[in-house]
Amino acid sequence: MPENQNTKRQGSERYLGMLMIGIGLIMFAAIAGIVLINQGSTASTPQVGGLVPASVNFAAPELELKDLDGNPVALSDYRGKVVLINNWATWCPPCREEMPVLDAYHADHVDENFSIIAVDAGEPGADVRTYAASMELSFPVWLDPDMEAIRVFRNNGLPSSYVVNKDGMVVLAWNGAITREMLEKYVTPLLEN
């Protein structure tokens, strides 16, 4: 009997050892799979410091609003220029973060038939004027008390930006804050055409 018990114990130990090796191999395969998946997604994602714009192709909507001085303004007045329309609000942290980036880019490219139009989403004009003055923005800021720009671009998120080419077609759309790297990579080539 002792030999039979010894054989059973050896069989149990062998089974337990094989089970531990099997579990170890499964864990190794799972970790390796996760690493490979992460490496694959990183390699295929463009690294431009943030979100990549969607390529779109539709006619710029009719948009008629008022500037900070109460003067009527229209997107159609900018036909023949590349225009970045930025829907934003003073209470929106990512909007506030991107304003200096947008202003610097605008200042560097305004002589290239380019403009940025910041369209405030529904705030009182006095608040927007105060903020724009404090930031010393070099581009036009429009008031949109009824949030018409959000409706015509069919996007409730802030910030959101759209690039209209010289022919009046919307060609790029962003949801989220824009970096200088993104502007250089995606908008600057449009200025060169």
CSV table of C-alpha atoms in Angstrom, one decimal:
chain,number,residue,atom,x,y,z
A,1,MET,CA,0.0,0.0,0.0
A,2,PRO,CA,2.7,2.5,0.7
A,3,GLU,CA,4.0,2.2,-2.8
A,4,ASN,CA,0.5,2.8,-4.2
A,5,GLN,CA,0.1,6.0,-2.0
A,6,ASN,CA,3.5,7.1,-3.1
A,7,THR,CA,2.5,6.7,-6.8
A,8,LYS,CA,-0.7,8.6,-6.2
A,9,ARG,CA,1.2,11.4,-4.5
A,10,GLN,CA,3.7,11.6,-7.3
A,11,GLY,CA,0.8,11.6,-9.8
A,12,SER,CA,-0.9,14.4,-7.9
A,13,GLU,CA,2.3,16.4,-7.7
A,14,ARG,CA,2.9,15.9,-11.4
A,15,TYR,CA,-0.7,17.0,-12.2
A,16,LEU,CA,-0.3,20.1,-9.9
A,17,GLY,CA,3.1,21.0,-11.5
A,18,MET,CA,1.6,20.7,-15.0
A,19,LEU,CA,-1.4,22.8,-13.9
A,20,MET,CA,0.9,25.5,-12.6
A,21,ILE,CA,3.0,25.5,-15.8
A,22,GLY,CA,-0.3,25.7,-17.9
A,23,ILE,CA,-1.5,28.6,-15.8
A,24,GLY,CA,1.8,30.4,-16.2
A,25,LEU,CA,1.8,29.9,-20.0
A,26,ILE,CA,-1.8,31.3,-20.2
A,27,MET,CA,-0.8,34.3,-18.1
A,28,PHE,CA,2.3,34.9,-20.2
A,29,ALA,CA,0.2,34.7,-23.4
A,30,ALA,CA,-2.4,37.1,-22.1
A,31,ILE,CA,0.3,39.6,-21.0
A,32,ALA,CA,2.1,39.3,-24.4
A,33,GLY,CA,-1.2,39.7,-26.2
A,34,ILE,CA,-1.9,42.9,-24.3
A,35,VAL,CA,1.6,44.3,-25.0
A,36,LEU,CA,1.3,43.5,-28.7
A,37,ILE,CA,-2.1,45.1,-29.0
A,38,ASN,CA,-0.9,48.2,-27.3
A,39,GLN,CA,2.2,48.4,-29.5
A,40,GLY,CA,0.1,47.9,-32.6
A,41,SER,CA,-2.4,50.7,-31.7
A,42,THR,CA,0.5,53.1,-30.7
A,43,ALA,CA,2.3,52.4,-34.0
A,44,SER,CA,-0.7,53.1,-36.1
A,45,THR,CA,-2.0,56.2,-34.3
A,46,PRO,CA,-0.5,59.5,-35.6
A,47,GLN,CA,1.4,61.3,-32.9
A,48,VAL,CA,0.6,65.0,-33.4
A,49,GLY,CA,0.1,66.0,-29.8
A,50,GLY,CA,-3.7,65.4,-29.7
A,51,LEU,CA,-6.7,64.5,-31.7
A,52,VAL,CA,-6.6,64.0,-35.4
A,53,PRO,CA,-9.2,65.9,-37.4
A,54,ALA,CA,-11.8,64.1,-39.4
A,55,SER,CA,-11.6,64.7,-43.1
A,56,VAL,CA,-15.0,66.0,-44.3
A,57,ASN,CA,-16.4,67.5,-47.4
A,58,PHE,CA,-19.5,69.7,-47.3
A,59,ALA,CA,-20.4,73.2,-48.2
A,60,ALA,CA,-19.9,75.7,-45.4
A,61,PRO,CA,-23.2,76.6,-43.8
A,62,GLU,CA,-24.7,80.0,-44.0
A,63,LEU,CA,-23.8,81.6,-40.7
A,64,GLU,CA,-24.7,85.2,-39.9
A,65,LEU,CA,-24.1,86.5,-36.4
A,66,LYS,CA,-22.7,89.7,-34.7
A,67,ASP,CA,-19.2,90.6,-33.7
A,68,LEU,CA,-18.2,91.9,-30.2
A,69,ASP,CA,-19.2,95.4,-31.3
A,70,GLY,CA,-22.7,94.3,-32.4
A,71,ASN,CA,-21.9,94.5,-36.1
A,72,PRO,CA,-23.5,91.9,-38.4
A,73,VAL,CA,-20.9,89.4,-39.8
A,74,ALA,CA,-21.2,86.4,-42.1
A,75,LEU,CA,-19.1,83.4,-42.9
A,76,SER,CA,-19.7,84.1,-46.6
A,77,ASP,CA,-17.7,87.3,-46.2
A,78,TYR,CA,-14.6,85.1,-45.8
A,79,ARG,CA,-15.0,83.3,-49.1
A,80,GLY,CA,-11.5,83.0,-50.8
A,81,LYS,CA,-9.8,82.5,-47.5
A,82,VAL,CA,-9.0,79.5,-45.4
A,83,VAL,CA,-11.0,79.9,-42.2
A,84,LEU,CA,-10.9,77.9,-38.9
A,85,ILE,CA,-14.2,78.3,-37.1
A,86,ASN,CA,-13.9,77.5,-33.4
A,87,ASN,CA,-17.0,76.9,-31.3
A,88,TRP,CA,-16.1,77.7,-27.7
A,89,ALA,CA,-17.2,79.2,-24.4
A,90,THR,CA,-15.4,81.1,-21.6
A,91,TRP,CA,-16.5,78.5,-19.0
A,92,CYS,CA,-14.9,75.6,-21.0
A,93,PRO,CA,-11.4,74.7,-19.7
A,94,PRO,CA,-10.2,73.1,-22.9
A,95,CYS,CA,-11.5,76.1,-24.9
A,96,ARG,CA,-9.5,78.4,-22.6
A,97,GLU,CA,-6.4,76.3,-23.0
A,98,GLU,CA,-6.4,76.3,-26.8
A,99,MET,CA,-7.1,80.1,-27.1
A,100,PRO,CA,-3.4,81.1,-26.8
A,101,VAL,CA,-2.4,78.4,-29.3
A,102,LEU,CA,-5.1,79.6,-31.8
A,103,ASP,CA,-4.1,83.2,-31.3
A,104,ALA,CA,-0.4,82.5,-31.9
A,105,TYR,CA,-1.1,80.4,-35.0
A,106,HIS,CA,-3.4,83.1,-36.3
A,107,ALA,CA,-0.8,85.8,-35.8
A,108,ASP,CA,1.8,83.8,-37.7
A,109,HIS,CA,-0.5,83.0,-40.6
A,110,VAL,CA,-2.9,86.0,-41.0
A,111,ASP,CA,-0.9,87.3,-44.0
A,112,GLU,CA,-1.5,84.0,-45.8
A,113,ASN,CA,-5.1,84.6,-46.6
A,114,PHE,CA,-6.1,82.9,-43.3
A,115,SER,CA,-8.4,83.7,-40.4
A,116,ILE,CA,-9.7,82.1,-37.3
A,117,ILE,CA,-13.3,83.0,-36.2
A,118,ALA,CA,-14.1,82.2,-32.5
A,119,VAL,CA,-17.8,81.7,-32.2
A,120,ASP,CA,-18.9,81.9,-28.5
A,121,ALA,CA,-21.7,79.4,-27.6
A,122,GLY,CA,-24.5,81.4,-26.0
A,123,GLU,CA,-22.8,83.5,-23.4
A,124,PRO,CA,-23.6,87.2,-22.6
A,125,GLY,CA,-21.7,89.6,-24.8
A,126,ALA,CA,-20.2,91.4,-21.8
A,127,ASP,CA,-18.6,88.2,-20.5
A,128,VAL,CA,-17.2,87.3,-23.9
A,129,ARG,CA,-15.9,90.9,-24.5
A,130,THR,CA,-14.1,90.9,-21.1
A,131,TYR,CA,-12.5,87.5,-21.8
A,132,ALA,CA,-11.4,88.4,-25.4
A,133,ALA,CA,-9.9,91.7,-24.2
A,134,SER,CA,-8.0,89.9,-21.3
A,135,MET,CA,-6.6,87.5,-23.8
A,136,GLU,CA,-5.8,90.2,-26.4
A,137,LEU,CA,-7.1,87.9,-29.2
A,138,SER,CA,-6.0,88.9,-32.7
A,139,PHE,CA,-8.8,87.1,-34.5
A,140,PRO,CA,-12.5,87.9,-34.8
A,141,VAL,CA,-14.8,86.8,-32.0
A,142,TRP,CA,-18.5,86.4,-32.8
A,143,LEU,CA,-21.4,86.2,-30.4
A,144,ASP,CA,-23.9,83.4,-30.9
A,145,PRO,CA,-26.6,83.8,-28.2
A,146,ASP,CA,-28.9,81.2,-29.8
A,147,MET,CA,-26.1,78.7,-30.5
A,148,GLU,CA,-26.8,78.7,-34.2
A,149,ALA,CA,-23.2,77.6,-35.1
A,150,ILE,CA,-23.7,74.5,-32.9
A,151,ARG,CA,-26.9,73.7,-34.8
A,152,VAL,CA,-25.6,74.3,-38.3
A,153,PHE,CA,-22.4,72.2,-37.6
A,154,ARG,CA,-24.5,69.6,-35.8
A,155,ASN,CA,-22.1,69.3,-32.9
A,156,ASN,CA,-22.9,70.0,-29.2
A,157,GLY,CA,-19.3,69.5,-28.0
A,158,LEU,CA,-17.0,72.3,-27.0
A,159,PRO,CA,-14.5,73.1,-28.2
A,160,SER,CA,-15.2,72.0,-31.8
A,161,SER,CA,-13.4,73.4,-34.9
A,162,TYR,CA,-14.0,73.3,-38.6
A,163,VAL,CA,-11.7,74.4,-41.4
A,164,VAL,CA,-13.3,75.9,-44.5
A,165,ASN,CA,-11.1,76.0,-47.6
A,166,LYS,CA,-10.9,78.9,-50.1
A,167,ASP,CA,-13.7,77.4,-52.1
A,168,GLY,CA,-16.1,77.5,-49.2
A,169,MET,CA,-16.0,73.7,-48.4
A,170,VAL,CA,-15.6,72.4,-44.9
A,171,VAL,CA,-12.7,70.0,-45.2
A,172,LEU,CA,-11.6,69.3,-41.6
A,173,ALA,CA,-13.5,68.9,-38.3
A,174,TRP,CA,-12.2,68.6,-34.7
A,175,ASN,CA,-13.8,67.7,-31.4
A,176,GLY,CA,-11.6,68.8,-28.6
A,177,ALA,CA,-8.7,71.2,-28.0
A,178,ILE,CA,-6.3,71.8,-30.9
A,179,THR,CA,-2.5,71.9,-30.5
A,180,ARG,CA,0.0,73.9,-32.5
A,181,GLU,CA,1.4,70.7,-33.9
A,182,MET,CA,-2.1,69.7,-35.3
A,183,LEU,CA,-2.5,73.2,-36.8
A,184,GLU,CA,0.9,73.0,-38.6
A,185,LYS,CA,0.3,69.4,-39.8
A,186,TYR,CA,-3.3,69.8,-41.1
A,187,VAL,CA,-4.0,73.5,-41.7
A,188,THR,CA,-0.7,74.9,-42.9
A,189,PRO,CA,-0.7,72.7,-46.1
A,190,LEU,CA,-4.1,74.2,-47.0
A,191,LEU,CA,-2.6,77.7,-46.8
A,192,GLU,CA,0.0,76.7,-49.4
A,193,ASN,CA,-2.5,75.7,-52.1
